[in-house]
PDB file of C-alpha atoms in Angstrom:
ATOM      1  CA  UNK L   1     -51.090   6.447  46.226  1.00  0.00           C
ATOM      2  CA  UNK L   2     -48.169   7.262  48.452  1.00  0.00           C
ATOM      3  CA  UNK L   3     -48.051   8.422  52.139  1.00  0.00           C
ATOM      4  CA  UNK L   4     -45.561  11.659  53.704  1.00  0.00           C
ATOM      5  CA  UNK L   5     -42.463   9.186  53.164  1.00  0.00           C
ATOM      6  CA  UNK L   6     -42.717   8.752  49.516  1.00  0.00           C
ATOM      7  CA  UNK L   7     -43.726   5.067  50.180  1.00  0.00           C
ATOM      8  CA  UNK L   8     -46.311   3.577  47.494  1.00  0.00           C
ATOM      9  CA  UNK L   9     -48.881   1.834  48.594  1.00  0.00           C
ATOM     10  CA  UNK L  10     -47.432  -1.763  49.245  1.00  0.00           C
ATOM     11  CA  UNK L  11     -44.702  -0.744  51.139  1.00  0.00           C
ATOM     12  CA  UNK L  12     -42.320   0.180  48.481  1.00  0.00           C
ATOM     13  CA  UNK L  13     -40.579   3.610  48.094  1.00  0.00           C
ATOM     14  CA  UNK L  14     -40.645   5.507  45.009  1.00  0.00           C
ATOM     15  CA  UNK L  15     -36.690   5.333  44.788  1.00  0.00           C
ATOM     16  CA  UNK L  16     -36.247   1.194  45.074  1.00  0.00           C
ATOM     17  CA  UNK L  17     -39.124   1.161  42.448  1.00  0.00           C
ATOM     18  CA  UNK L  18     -36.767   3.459  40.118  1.00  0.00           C
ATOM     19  CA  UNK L  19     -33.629   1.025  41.214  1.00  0.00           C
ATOM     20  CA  UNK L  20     -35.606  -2.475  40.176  1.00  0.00           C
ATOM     21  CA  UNK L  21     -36.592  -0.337  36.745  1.00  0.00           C
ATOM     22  CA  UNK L  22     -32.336   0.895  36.238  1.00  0.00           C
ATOM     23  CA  UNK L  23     -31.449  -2.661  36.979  1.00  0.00           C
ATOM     24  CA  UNK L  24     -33.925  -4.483  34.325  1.00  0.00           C
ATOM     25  CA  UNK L  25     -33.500  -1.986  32.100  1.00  0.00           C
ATOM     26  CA  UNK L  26     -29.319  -2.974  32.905  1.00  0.00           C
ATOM     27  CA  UNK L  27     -30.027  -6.908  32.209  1.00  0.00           C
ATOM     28  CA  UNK L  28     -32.068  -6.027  28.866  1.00  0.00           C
ATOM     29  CA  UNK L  29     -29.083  -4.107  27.514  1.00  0.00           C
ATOM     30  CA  UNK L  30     -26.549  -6.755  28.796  1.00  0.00           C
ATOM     31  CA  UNK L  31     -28.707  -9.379  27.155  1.00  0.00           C
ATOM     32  CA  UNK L  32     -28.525  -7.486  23.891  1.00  0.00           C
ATOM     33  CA  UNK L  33     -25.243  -6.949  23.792  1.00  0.00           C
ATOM     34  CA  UNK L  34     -24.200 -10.320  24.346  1.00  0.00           C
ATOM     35  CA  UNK L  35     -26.845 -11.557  21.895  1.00  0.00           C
ATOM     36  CA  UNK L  36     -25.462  -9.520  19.267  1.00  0.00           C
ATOM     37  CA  UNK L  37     -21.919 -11.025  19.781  1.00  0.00           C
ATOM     38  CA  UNK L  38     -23.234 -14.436  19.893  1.00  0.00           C
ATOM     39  CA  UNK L  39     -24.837 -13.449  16.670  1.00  0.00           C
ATOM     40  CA  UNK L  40     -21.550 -12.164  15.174  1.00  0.00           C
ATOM     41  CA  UNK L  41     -19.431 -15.086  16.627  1.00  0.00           C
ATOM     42  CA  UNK L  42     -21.893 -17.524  14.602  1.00  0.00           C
ATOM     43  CA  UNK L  43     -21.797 -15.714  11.385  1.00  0.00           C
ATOM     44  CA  UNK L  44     -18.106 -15.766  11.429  1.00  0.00           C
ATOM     45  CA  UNK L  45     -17.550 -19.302  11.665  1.00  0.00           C
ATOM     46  CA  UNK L  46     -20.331 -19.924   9.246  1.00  0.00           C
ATOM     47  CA  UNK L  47     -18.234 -17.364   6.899  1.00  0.00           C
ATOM     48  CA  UNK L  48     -15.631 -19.365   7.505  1.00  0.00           C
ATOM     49  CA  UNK L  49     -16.603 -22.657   7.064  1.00  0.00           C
ATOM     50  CA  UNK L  50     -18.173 -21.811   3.596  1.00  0.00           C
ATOM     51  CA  UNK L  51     -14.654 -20.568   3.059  1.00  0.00           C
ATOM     52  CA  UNK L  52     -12.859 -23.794   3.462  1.00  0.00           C
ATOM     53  CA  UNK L  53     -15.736 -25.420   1.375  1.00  0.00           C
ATOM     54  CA  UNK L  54     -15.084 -23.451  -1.387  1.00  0.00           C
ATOM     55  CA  UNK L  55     -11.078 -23.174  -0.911  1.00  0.00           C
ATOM     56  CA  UNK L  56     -11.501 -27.105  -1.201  1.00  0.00           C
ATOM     57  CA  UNK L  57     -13.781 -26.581  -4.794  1.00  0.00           C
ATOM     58  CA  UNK L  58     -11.685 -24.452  -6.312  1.00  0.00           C
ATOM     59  CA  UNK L  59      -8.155 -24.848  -5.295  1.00  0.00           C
ATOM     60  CA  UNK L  60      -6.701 -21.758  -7.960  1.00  0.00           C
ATOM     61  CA  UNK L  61      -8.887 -19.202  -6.197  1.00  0.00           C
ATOM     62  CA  UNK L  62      -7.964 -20.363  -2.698  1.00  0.00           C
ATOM     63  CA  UNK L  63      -4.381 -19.933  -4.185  1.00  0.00           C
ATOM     64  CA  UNK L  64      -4.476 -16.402  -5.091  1.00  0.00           C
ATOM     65  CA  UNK L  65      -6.348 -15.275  -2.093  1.00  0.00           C
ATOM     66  CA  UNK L  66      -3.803 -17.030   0.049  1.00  0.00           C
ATOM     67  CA  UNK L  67      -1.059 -15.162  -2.186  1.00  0.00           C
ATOM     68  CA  UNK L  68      -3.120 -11.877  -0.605  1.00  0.00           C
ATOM     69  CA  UNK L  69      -2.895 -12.510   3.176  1.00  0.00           C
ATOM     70  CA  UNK L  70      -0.290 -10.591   4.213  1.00  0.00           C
ATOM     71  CA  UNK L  71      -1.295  -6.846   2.356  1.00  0.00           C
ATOM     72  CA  UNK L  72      -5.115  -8.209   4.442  1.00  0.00           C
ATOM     73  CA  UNK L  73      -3.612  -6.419   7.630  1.00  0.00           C
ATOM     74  CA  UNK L  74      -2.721  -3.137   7.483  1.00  0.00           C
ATOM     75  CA  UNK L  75      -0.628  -1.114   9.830  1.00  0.00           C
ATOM     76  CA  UNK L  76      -0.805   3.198  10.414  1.00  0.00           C
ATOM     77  CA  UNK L  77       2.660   3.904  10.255  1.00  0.00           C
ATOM     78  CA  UNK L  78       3.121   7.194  12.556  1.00  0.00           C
ATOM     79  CA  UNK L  79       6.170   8.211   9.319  1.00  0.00           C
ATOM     80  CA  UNK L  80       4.203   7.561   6.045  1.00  0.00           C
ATOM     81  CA  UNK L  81       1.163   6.502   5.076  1.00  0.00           C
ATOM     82  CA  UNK L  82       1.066   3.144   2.907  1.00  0.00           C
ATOM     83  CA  UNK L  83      -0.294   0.972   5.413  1.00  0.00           C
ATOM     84  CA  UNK L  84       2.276  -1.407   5.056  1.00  0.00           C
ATOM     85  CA  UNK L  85       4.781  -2.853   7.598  1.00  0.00           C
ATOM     86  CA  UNK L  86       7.472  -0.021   8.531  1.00  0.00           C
ATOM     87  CA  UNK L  87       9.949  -3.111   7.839  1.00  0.00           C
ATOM     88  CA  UNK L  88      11.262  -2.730   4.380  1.00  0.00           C
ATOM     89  CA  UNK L  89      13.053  -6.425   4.852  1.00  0.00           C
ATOM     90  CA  UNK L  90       9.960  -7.389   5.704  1.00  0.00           C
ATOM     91  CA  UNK L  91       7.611  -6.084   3.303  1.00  0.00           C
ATOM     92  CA  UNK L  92      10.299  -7.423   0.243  1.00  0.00           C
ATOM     93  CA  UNK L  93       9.544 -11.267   2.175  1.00  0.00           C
ATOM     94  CA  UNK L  94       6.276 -10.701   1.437  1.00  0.00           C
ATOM     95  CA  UNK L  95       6.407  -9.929  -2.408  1.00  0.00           C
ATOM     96  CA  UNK L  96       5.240 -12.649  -4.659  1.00  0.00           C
ATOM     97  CA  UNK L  97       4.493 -13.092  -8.195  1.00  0.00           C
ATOM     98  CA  UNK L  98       0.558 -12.371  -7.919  1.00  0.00           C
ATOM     99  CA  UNK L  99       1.189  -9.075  -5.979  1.00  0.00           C
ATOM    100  CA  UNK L 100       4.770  -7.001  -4.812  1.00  0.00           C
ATOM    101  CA  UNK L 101       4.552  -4.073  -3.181  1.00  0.00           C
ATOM    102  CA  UNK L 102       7.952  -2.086  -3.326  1.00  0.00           C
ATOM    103  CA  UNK L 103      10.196   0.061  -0.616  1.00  0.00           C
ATOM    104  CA  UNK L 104       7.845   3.150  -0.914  1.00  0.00           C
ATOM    105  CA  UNK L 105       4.774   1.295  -0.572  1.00  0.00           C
ATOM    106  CA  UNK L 106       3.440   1.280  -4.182  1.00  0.00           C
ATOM    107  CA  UNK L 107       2.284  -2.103  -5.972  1.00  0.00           C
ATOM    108  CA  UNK L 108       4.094  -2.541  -9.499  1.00  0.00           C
ATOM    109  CA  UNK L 109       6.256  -0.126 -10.147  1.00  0.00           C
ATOM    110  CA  UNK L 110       7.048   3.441  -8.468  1.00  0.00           C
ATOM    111  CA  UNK L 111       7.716   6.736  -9.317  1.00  0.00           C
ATOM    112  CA  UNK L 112      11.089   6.403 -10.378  1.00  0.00           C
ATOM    113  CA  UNK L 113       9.894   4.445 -13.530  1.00  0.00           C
ATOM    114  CA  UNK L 114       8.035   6.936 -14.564  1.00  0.00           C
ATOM    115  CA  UNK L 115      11.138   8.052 -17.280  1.00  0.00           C
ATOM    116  CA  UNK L 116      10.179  11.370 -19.172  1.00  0.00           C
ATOM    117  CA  UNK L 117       6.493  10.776 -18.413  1.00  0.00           C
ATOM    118  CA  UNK L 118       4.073  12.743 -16.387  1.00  0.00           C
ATOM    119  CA  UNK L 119       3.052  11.345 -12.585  1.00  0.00           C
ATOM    120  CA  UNK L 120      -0.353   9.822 -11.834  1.00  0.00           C
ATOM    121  CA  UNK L 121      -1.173   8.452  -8.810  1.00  0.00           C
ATOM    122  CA  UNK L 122      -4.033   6.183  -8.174  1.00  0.00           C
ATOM    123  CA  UNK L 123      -5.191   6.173  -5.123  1.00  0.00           C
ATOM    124  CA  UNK L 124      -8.348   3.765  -3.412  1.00  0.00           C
ATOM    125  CA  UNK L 125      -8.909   0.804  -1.939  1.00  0.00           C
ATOM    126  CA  UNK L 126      -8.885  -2.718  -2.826  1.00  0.00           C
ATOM    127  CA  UNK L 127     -10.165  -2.053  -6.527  1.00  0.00           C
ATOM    128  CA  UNK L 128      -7.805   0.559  -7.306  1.00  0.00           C
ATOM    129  CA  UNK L 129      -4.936  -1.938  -5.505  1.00  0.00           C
ATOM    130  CA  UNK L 130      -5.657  -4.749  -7.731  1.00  0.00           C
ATOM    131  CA  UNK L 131      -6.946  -7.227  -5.152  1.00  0.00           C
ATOM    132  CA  UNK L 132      -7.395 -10.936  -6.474  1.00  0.00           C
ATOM    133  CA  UNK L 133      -5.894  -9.607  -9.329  1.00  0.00           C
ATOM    134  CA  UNK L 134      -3.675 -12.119 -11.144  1.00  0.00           C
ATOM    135  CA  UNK L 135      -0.375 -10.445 -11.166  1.00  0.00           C
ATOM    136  CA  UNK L 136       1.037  -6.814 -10.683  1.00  0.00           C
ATOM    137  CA  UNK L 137       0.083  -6.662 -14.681  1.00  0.00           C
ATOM    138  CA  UNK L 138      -3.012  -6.838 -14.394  1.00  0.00           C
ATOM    139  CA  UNK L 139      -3.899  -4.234 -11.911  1.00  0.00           C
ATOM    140  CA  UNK L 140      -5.907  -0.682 -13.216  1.00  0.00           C
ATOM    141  CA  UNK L 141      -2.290   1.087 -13.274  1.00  0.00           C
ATOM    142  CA  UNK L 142      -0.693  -1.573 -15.127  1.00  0.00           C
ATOM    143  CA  UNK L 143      -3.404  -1.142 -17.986  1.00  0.00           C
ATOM    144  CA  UNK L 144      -3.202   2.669 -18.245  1.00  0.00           C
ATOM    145  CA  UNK L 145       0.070   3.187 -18.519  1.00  0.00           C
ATOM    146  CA  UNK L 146       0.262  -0.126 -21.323  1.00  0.00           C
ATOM    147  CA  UNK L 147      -2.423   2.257 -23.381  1.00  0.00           C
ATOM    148  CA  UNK L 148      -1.041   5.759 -23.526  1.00  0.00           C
ATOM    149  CA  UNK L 149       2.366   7.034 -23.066  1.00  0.00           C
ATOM    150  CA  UNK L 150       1.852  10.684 -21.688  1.00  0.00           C
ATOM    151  CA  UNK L 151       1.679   9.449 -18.299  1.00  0.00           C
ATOM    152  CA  UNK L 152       2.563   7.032 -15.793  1.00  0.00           C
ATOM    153  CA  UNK L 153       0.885   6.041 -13.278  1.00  0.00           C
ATOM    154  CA  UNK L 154       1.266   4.651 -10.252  1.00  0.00           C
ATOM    155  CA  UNK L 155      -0.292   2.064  -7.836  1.00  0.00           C
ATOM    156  CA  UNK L 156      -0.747   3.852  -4.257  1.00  0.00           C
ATOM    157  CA  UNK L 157      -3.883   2.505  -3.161  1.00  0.00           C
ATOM    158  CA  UNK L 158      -4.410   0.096  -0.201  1.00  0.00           C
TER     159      UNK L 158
END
């Protein structure tokens, strides 16, 4: 029951009783929030410490993935979009056997190996770019243009 000033009866006005409910329903959601980053904190050092474990079990799979690290952050470049690095210098520093990317942004090689043969592009993400793949040889473009010759394709994915 409440009286002419809106007060229920205990003393309490209907407006502090809606304040007390904003500011639990404010602590719940703060709780949850920060529950579900302690959650996400855990599982990434968990994720990571399995990764060490099995870096340490198999040393020639910790190898290649290591040989992957720098195409595992990718930039928007406001001019083109490959994803990688604006730096050309930079991007050739970061070539290696397992995986190159060249001065366009293509893996293997680019368009202007294509010779007499018709353009294909491949586009996609890590499958189509060959990740963990051994070498630029043995990425999807690399096989496709070893088994026909009417086209070349090339590696554009990310």
């Amino acid at each position: 029951m409440s009286d002419s000033l809106g007060r229920v009866s205990g003393g309490r006005s209907a407006g502090a009783l809606f304040g007390v409910g904003i500011l639990i329903v404010s602590w719940a959601l703060l709780a949850g929030v920060l529950g579900l980053a302690a959650t996400e904190i855990h599982l990434r050092v968990k994720e990571r410490a399995k990764e060490a474990k099995r870096a340490q079990s198999r040393p020639r799979w910790a190898a290649r993935q290591a040989a992957y690290l720098p195409y595992k952050n990718l930039d928007l470049n406001p001019f083109y979009l490959c994803f990688y690095g604006f730096d050309r210098d930079r991007r050739r520093k970061e070539n290696s056997a397992v995986c190159s990317i060249d001065a366009c942004g293509f893996r293997g090689p680019g368009p202007e190996a294509a010779g007499p043969r018709q353009l294909a592009f491949i586009l996609g993400g890590s499958s189509a770019f060959g990740y963990l793949c051994s070498s630029d040889e043995t990425t999807i473009s690399a096989f496709l243009n070893r088994a026909q010759d009417k086209y070349f394709f090339v590696n554009a994915a990310v």
